[in-house]
Amino acid sequence: LTTDMLQSGAWRDTTFKPYNFDALGLPPSGGHLHPLLKVRTQFRKIFTQMGFEEMPTNNYVESSFWNFDALFQPQQHPARDAHDTFFLTKPAATPASNFPADYLERVKQTHQHGGFGSIGYGYDWKVAEAEKNLLRTHTTAVSSRMLYRLAQEGFHPAKYFSIDRVFRNEAIDRTHLAEFHQIEGVVCDYGLTLSDLIGTLQQFFDRLGLKKLRFKPAFNPYTEPSMEIFSYSEQLEKWIEVGNSGMFRPEMLRPMGLPEGVNVIAWGLGLERPTMILYQVDNIRDLFGHKVSL
Ligand SMILES: COC[C@@H]1[C@H](c2ccc(C#Cc3ccccc3)cc2)[C@@H]2CN(C(=O)Nc3ccc(OC4CC4)cc3)C[C@@H](O)[C@@H](O)CN12
């Protein structure tokens, strides 16, 4: 039966087969959860089982102060250039009156002259640099806010985690976009050492099915020592990089007011890479971005 038959009236002398009311309709295509969000739930479960509390990460816009200065990342560090970071023009700055004045002063002193056994960087720290707004380059900016709050509200041992979007002004390719989801774990307590970090990482990655870990010395401006984490993937039958880690430096922790003897171990990884491996996706655009084809 066509519109032409209806308009011309040809339908009148056409015999049609009887309507089959028992015919099954087309199966409706059910929706499905996005793989990234399913893997995010998996990571949330792992952290929760390990007793970690999720950090509030609902601010993509951050000040350079919390994203860099609070982490003892020097103001002339290349990561702070526009070629690596998305700086905002409106609002371009968070007035320094928003930062705790005494804490800001301790951060400034630590960058300039060190303290707590550190010699600092010896440069002239500029508040205007710390006021610049940006799209956070890591969720470690949230960790710095949480650690400061923990110190100010009365320290107690704590375990935090975050899983959320971060933004880097970098070249994009098959496996890298200008934004990705960072996963970060943080443990703060008295007397933590590198072996606590290694043990925590083994617990964490074991729950991901990654049994064999290897650690390689690395550098981060805000952690010392730092280690890159590698694991043997049975699925890919090769050693793969699975994250980075370290112990936050005293130049970051002491100005916050965390008590003497308190150390903080932390590690980070991405959400896209594990999702691409678990769901056998080889182009990140099939997973995330403006042209998703699932
Ligand atoms: C600019 O890119 C950064 C991102 C992302 C990353 C790297 C480091 C950190 C960090 C940190 C950190 C360090 C010290 C203290 C606090 C945080 C966070 C994210 C992943 C880190 N990486 C990464 O996730 N790899 C990975 C993780 C899990 C995994 O599981 C599979 C089921 C088997 C597989 C792979 C390693 C690479 O993918 C790397 O090329 C991309 N990295």
XYZ file of C-alpha atoms and ligand atoms in Angstrom:
336
model
C 0.000 0.000 0.000
C 1.579 3.304 -1.146
C 0.507 6.966 -1.068
C 0.072 6.845 -4.894
C -2.379 3.910 -4.550
C -4.290 5.837 -1.891
C -4.423 9.044 -3.974
C -5.320 7.333 -7.293
C -7.843 4.987 -5.634
C -5.979 1.991 -7.126
C -6.152 0.399 -3.655
C -9.850 -0.373 -4.248
C -9.188 -3.142 -6.782
C -6.043 -4.523 -5.119
C -6.241 -7.658 -2.892
C -4.128 -7.425 0.228
C -3.028 -10.391 2.383
C -4.819 -10.450 5.758
C -3.080 -8.430 8.511
C -1.011 -10.723 10.751
C -1.656 -9.460 14.267
C 0.689 -12.137 15.692
C 3.722 -10.801 13.792
C 6.457 -9.756 16.220
C 7.312 -6.005 16.029
C 10.915 -4.845 15.481
C 12.822 -5.328 18.756
C 13.255 -1.830 20.253
C 16.970 -0.988 20.530
C 17.436 -0.601 24.304
C 19.752 2.139 25.573
C 23.047 1.239 27.251
C 25.366 2.868 29.741
C 28.471 4.548 28.342
C 31.574 2.361 28.785
C 33.495 5.236 30.457
C 30.754 5.571 33.054
C 30.642 1.808 33.621
C 34.399 1.718 34.244
C 34.067 4.813 36.472
C 31.563 2.862 38.570
C 34.039 -0.036 38.753
C 36.755 2.302 40.081
C 34.325 3.881 42.546
C 33.548 0.394 43.901
C 37.254 -0.432 44.266
C 37.966 2.807 46.160
C 34.873 2.407 48.351
C 35.835 -1.195 49.210
C 39.252 0.137 50.224
C 37.665 2.725 52.535
C 38.258 5.844 50.420
C 35.895 8.850 50.441
C 35.086 10.613 47.131
C 36.263 14.222 46.830
C 33.930 16.981 45.550
C 35.226 17.570 41.998
C 32.383 19.624 40.543
C 34.492 22.626 39.533
C 36.276 22.406 36.191
C 37.407 26.037 36.618
C 40.195 26.397 39.164
C 42.681 29.086 40.201
C 46.383 28.641 39.477
C 46.819 28.943 43.249
C 45.126 25.616 44.034
C 46.089 23.920 40.743
C 49.804 24.826 40.869
C 51.054 27.091 43.698
C 49.568 25.061 46.571
C 51.351 22.032 45.073
C 54.723 23.850 45.177
C 54.788 23.901 41.360
C 56.971 26.910 40.483
C 55.372 29.773 38.552
C 57.817 29.512 35.668
C 57.254 25.741 35.258
C 56.525 24.846 31.598
C 53.279 23.046 32.565
C 51.922 26.473 33.549
C 52.350 27.857 30.021
C 49.350 28.436 27.814
C 50.610 25.680 25.515
C 49.877 23.123 28.227
C 47.076 24.796 30.165
C 43.740 26.353 29.182
C 43.646 29.752 30.928
C 40.307 31.563 31.132
C 39.741 35.136 29.933
C 36.326 35.625 31.597
C 36.711 35.548 34.571
C 40.448 35.740 34.060
C 41.321 35.820 37.743
C 40.216 34.799 41.226
C 41.064 37.768 43.510
C 43.683 36.706 46.082
C 41.255 37.806 48.814
C 39.532 34.460 48.132
C 42.571 32.519 49.297
C 43.275 32.175 53.057
C 45.674 35.088 53.642
C 47.961 33.330 56.124
C 48.167 30.229 53.920
C 48.926 32.339 50.829
C 51.780 33.980 52.739
C 53.240 30.583 53.727
C 52.970 29.367 50.104
C 54.747 32.515 48.897
C 57.519 32.133 51.499
C 57.987 28.433 50.659
C 58.281 29.099 46.911
C 60.743 31.946 47.511
C 62.867 30.747 50.429
C 61.793 27.157 51.194
C 61.632 26.078 54.832
C 61.105 22.694 56.522
C 64.585 21.744 55.307
C 63.927 22.977 51.740
C 65.811 25.839 50.080
C 62.777 26.776 47.948
C 63.080 28.052 44.390
C 64.544 31.498 45.097
C 62.345 33.397 42.658
C 60.068 36.383 43.208
C 56.616 34.749 43.667
C 53.795 36.806 42.079
C 50.258 36.761 43.476
C 48.908 37.815 40.053
C 50.200 34.511 38.651
C 48.372 32.563 41.368
C 45.129 34.449 40.667
C 44.931 33.284 37.019
C 41.908 31.084 36.348
C 42.273 27.913 34.309
C 40.587 24.639 33.474
C 42.137 22.309 36.053
C 44.979 20.279 34.577
C 44.671 17.501 37.196
C 42.351 16.505 40.025
C 45.376 16.970 42.302
C 44.009 20.535 42.543
C 41.041 19.044 44.398
C 43.377 16.972 46.576
C 45.224 20.152 47.607
C 41.924 21.805 48.625
C 40.895 18.688 50.600
C 44.236 18.375 52.395
C 44.194 22.056 53.347
C 40.646 21.678 54.693
C 41.653 18.544 56.633
C 44.567 20.410 58.205
C 42.421 23.425 59.113
C 39.430 21.490 60.482
C 41.560 19.283 62.732
C 43.721 16.542 61.262
C 42.692 12.900 61.330
C 43.962 10.083 59.070
C 41.976 10.100 55.818
C 41.707 8.370 52.445
C 40.270 10.338 49.506
C 39.725 9.655 45.817
C 38.567 11.569 42.732
C 37.470 10.576 39.229
C 36.668 13.499 36.965
C 37.517 15.512 33.874
C 40.794 17.391 33.544
C 41.960 19.588 30.662
C 45.358 19.878 28.972
C 46.135 22.131 26.020
C 48.085 19.415 24.217
C 48.200 17.957 20.740
C 45.424 15.431 20.252
C 45.933 12.063 18.546
C 44.373 8.602 18.322
C 44.648 8.007 22.032
C 44.816 11.534 23.480
C 42.217 14.331 23.603
C 42.568 17.800 25.102
C 40.610 16.484 28.032
C 40.526 13.179 29.865
C 39.304 11.727 33.132
C 41.860 11.494 35.908
C 41.553 9.011 38.737
C 43.464 9.908 41.901
C 43.885 8.213 45.279
C 45.286 9.953 48.362
C 46.122 8.514 51.802
C 47.244 10.753 54.659
C 48.425 9.489 58.019
C 51.314 9.679 60.475
C 54.484 7.879 59.432
C 53.477 6.728 55.937
C 56.405 5.525 53.837
C 57.043 4.472 50.247
C 56.271 0.871 51.179
C 52.775 1.970 52.247
C 52.393 3.507 48.786
C 53.615 0.329 47.077
C 51.342 -1.847 49.195
C 48.314 0.377 48.543
C 49.027 0.323 44.793
C 49.274 -3.476 44.829
C 45.911 -3.678 46.637
C 44.333 -1.211 44.182
C 45.596 -2.648 40.890
C 45.030 -6.230 42.088
C 41.308 -5.399 42.144
C 41.668 -4.364 38.496
C 43.158 -7.730 37.623
C 46.660 -6.274 37.335
C 48.738 -8.562 39.544
C 52.355 -7.864 38.662
C 53.503 -4.270 39.255
C 56.881 -2.691 38.538
C 57.945 0.772 39.662
C 60.266 3.198 37.882
C 61.711 6.348 39.478
C 60.067 9.464 38.025
C 59.715 13.199 38.698
C 56.693 15.304 39.597
C 57.060 18.880 40.939
C 54.857 18.063 43.910
C 55.948 14.553 44.890
C 59.315 13.218 46.065
C 60.011 10.361 45.612
C 57.830 9.691 42.561
C 57.292 6.439 40.698
C 55.793 5.489 37.365
C 53.721 2.335 37.701
C 53.861 -0.502 35.166
C 51.930 -3.747 35.063
C 51.897 -6.864 32.931
C 48.582 -7.048 31.065
C 47.594 -10.689 30.401
C 45.092 -9.361 27.837
C 47.647 -7.388 25.814
C 50.479 -9.798 26.717
C 52.876 -6.944 27.450
C 53.993 -4.546 30.179
C 51.962 -1.297 30.099
C 52.169 1.984 31.976
C 49.248 2.086 34.414
C 49.825 5.345 36.268
C 52.089 7.619 38.274
C 52.505 8.085 42.027
C 54.525 9.615 44.821
C 54.704 11.169 48.265
C 53.597 14.808 48.432
C 56.548 17.057 49.289
C 56.847 18.799 52.698
C 56.911 22.129 50.785
C 53.311 21.315 49.831
C 52.102 19.759 53.085
C 53.706 21.878 55.809
C 52.321 25.292 54.612
C 48.820 23.703 54.783
C 49.279 23.198 58.495
C 49.286 19.398 58.480
C 50.911 18.200 61.729
C 54.592 17.193 61.816
C 55.030 13.499 61.007
C 52.002 13.377 58.721
C 52.843 12.096 55.249
C 50.625 11.799 52.193
C 50.955 9.112 49.549
C 49.095 9.574 46.243
C 48.730 8.061 42.847
C 46.921 8.785 39.587
C 45.822 7.078 36.415
C 43.412 7.745 33.574
C 39.905 6.427 32.906
C 40.064 6.350 29.089
C 43.029 3.984 28.735
C 41.628 1.202 30.966
C 38.198 1.598 29.310
C 39.717 1.308 25.823
C 41.541 -1.854 26.908
C 38.570 -3.428 28.715
C 36.192 -2.648 25.815
C 38.744 -3.198 23.018
C 38.344 0.301 21.608
C 41.424 1.429 19.658
C 40.448 4.997 18.796
C 39.564 7.275 21.670
C 37.073 9.115 19.419
C 34.962 5.953 19.314
C 34.677 6.412 23.059
C 34.637 10.121 23.866
C 34.482 13.409 22.043
C 31.932 15.004 19.661
C 31.721 12.097 17.197
C 31.101 9.052 19.373
C 30.173 5.910 17.441
C 29.264 3.166 19.889
C 48.750 13.078 30.165
O 48.252 11.751 30.226
C 48.099 11.333 31.523
C 47.356 10.039 31.438
C 46.810 9.439 32.704
C 47.419 9.876 33.972
C 48.783 9.821 34.225
C 49.273 10.221 35.471
C 48.381 10.662 36.457
C 48.856 11.023 37.754
C 49.231 11.295 38.834
C 49.654 11.598 40.171
C 50.992 11.408 40.516
C 51.372 11.662 41.815
C 50.458 12.103 42.777
C 49.126 12.294 42.408
C 48.714 12.039 41.112
C 47.014 10.705 36.197
C 46.543 10.316 34.947
C 47.251 8.095 32.114
C 47.949 7.113 32.961
N 47.981 5.810 32.305
C 46.956 4.898 32.550
O 45.948 5.242 33.142
N 47.177 3.615 32.125
C 46.337 2.523 32.445
C 45.659 2.425 33.666
C 44.884 1.290 33.950
C 44.798 0.263 33.024
O 43.992 -0.828 33.354
C 43.642 -1.729 32.319
C 42.603 -2.687 32.720
C 43.992 -3.092 32.381
C 45.487 0.331 31.812
C 46.276 1.467 31.533
C 49.180 5.527 31.542
C 49.075 5.923 30.073
O 47.780 5.642 29.561
C 49.396 7.388 29.740
O 49.773 7.410 28.378
C 48.240 8.345 29.877
N 48.148 8.827 31.193
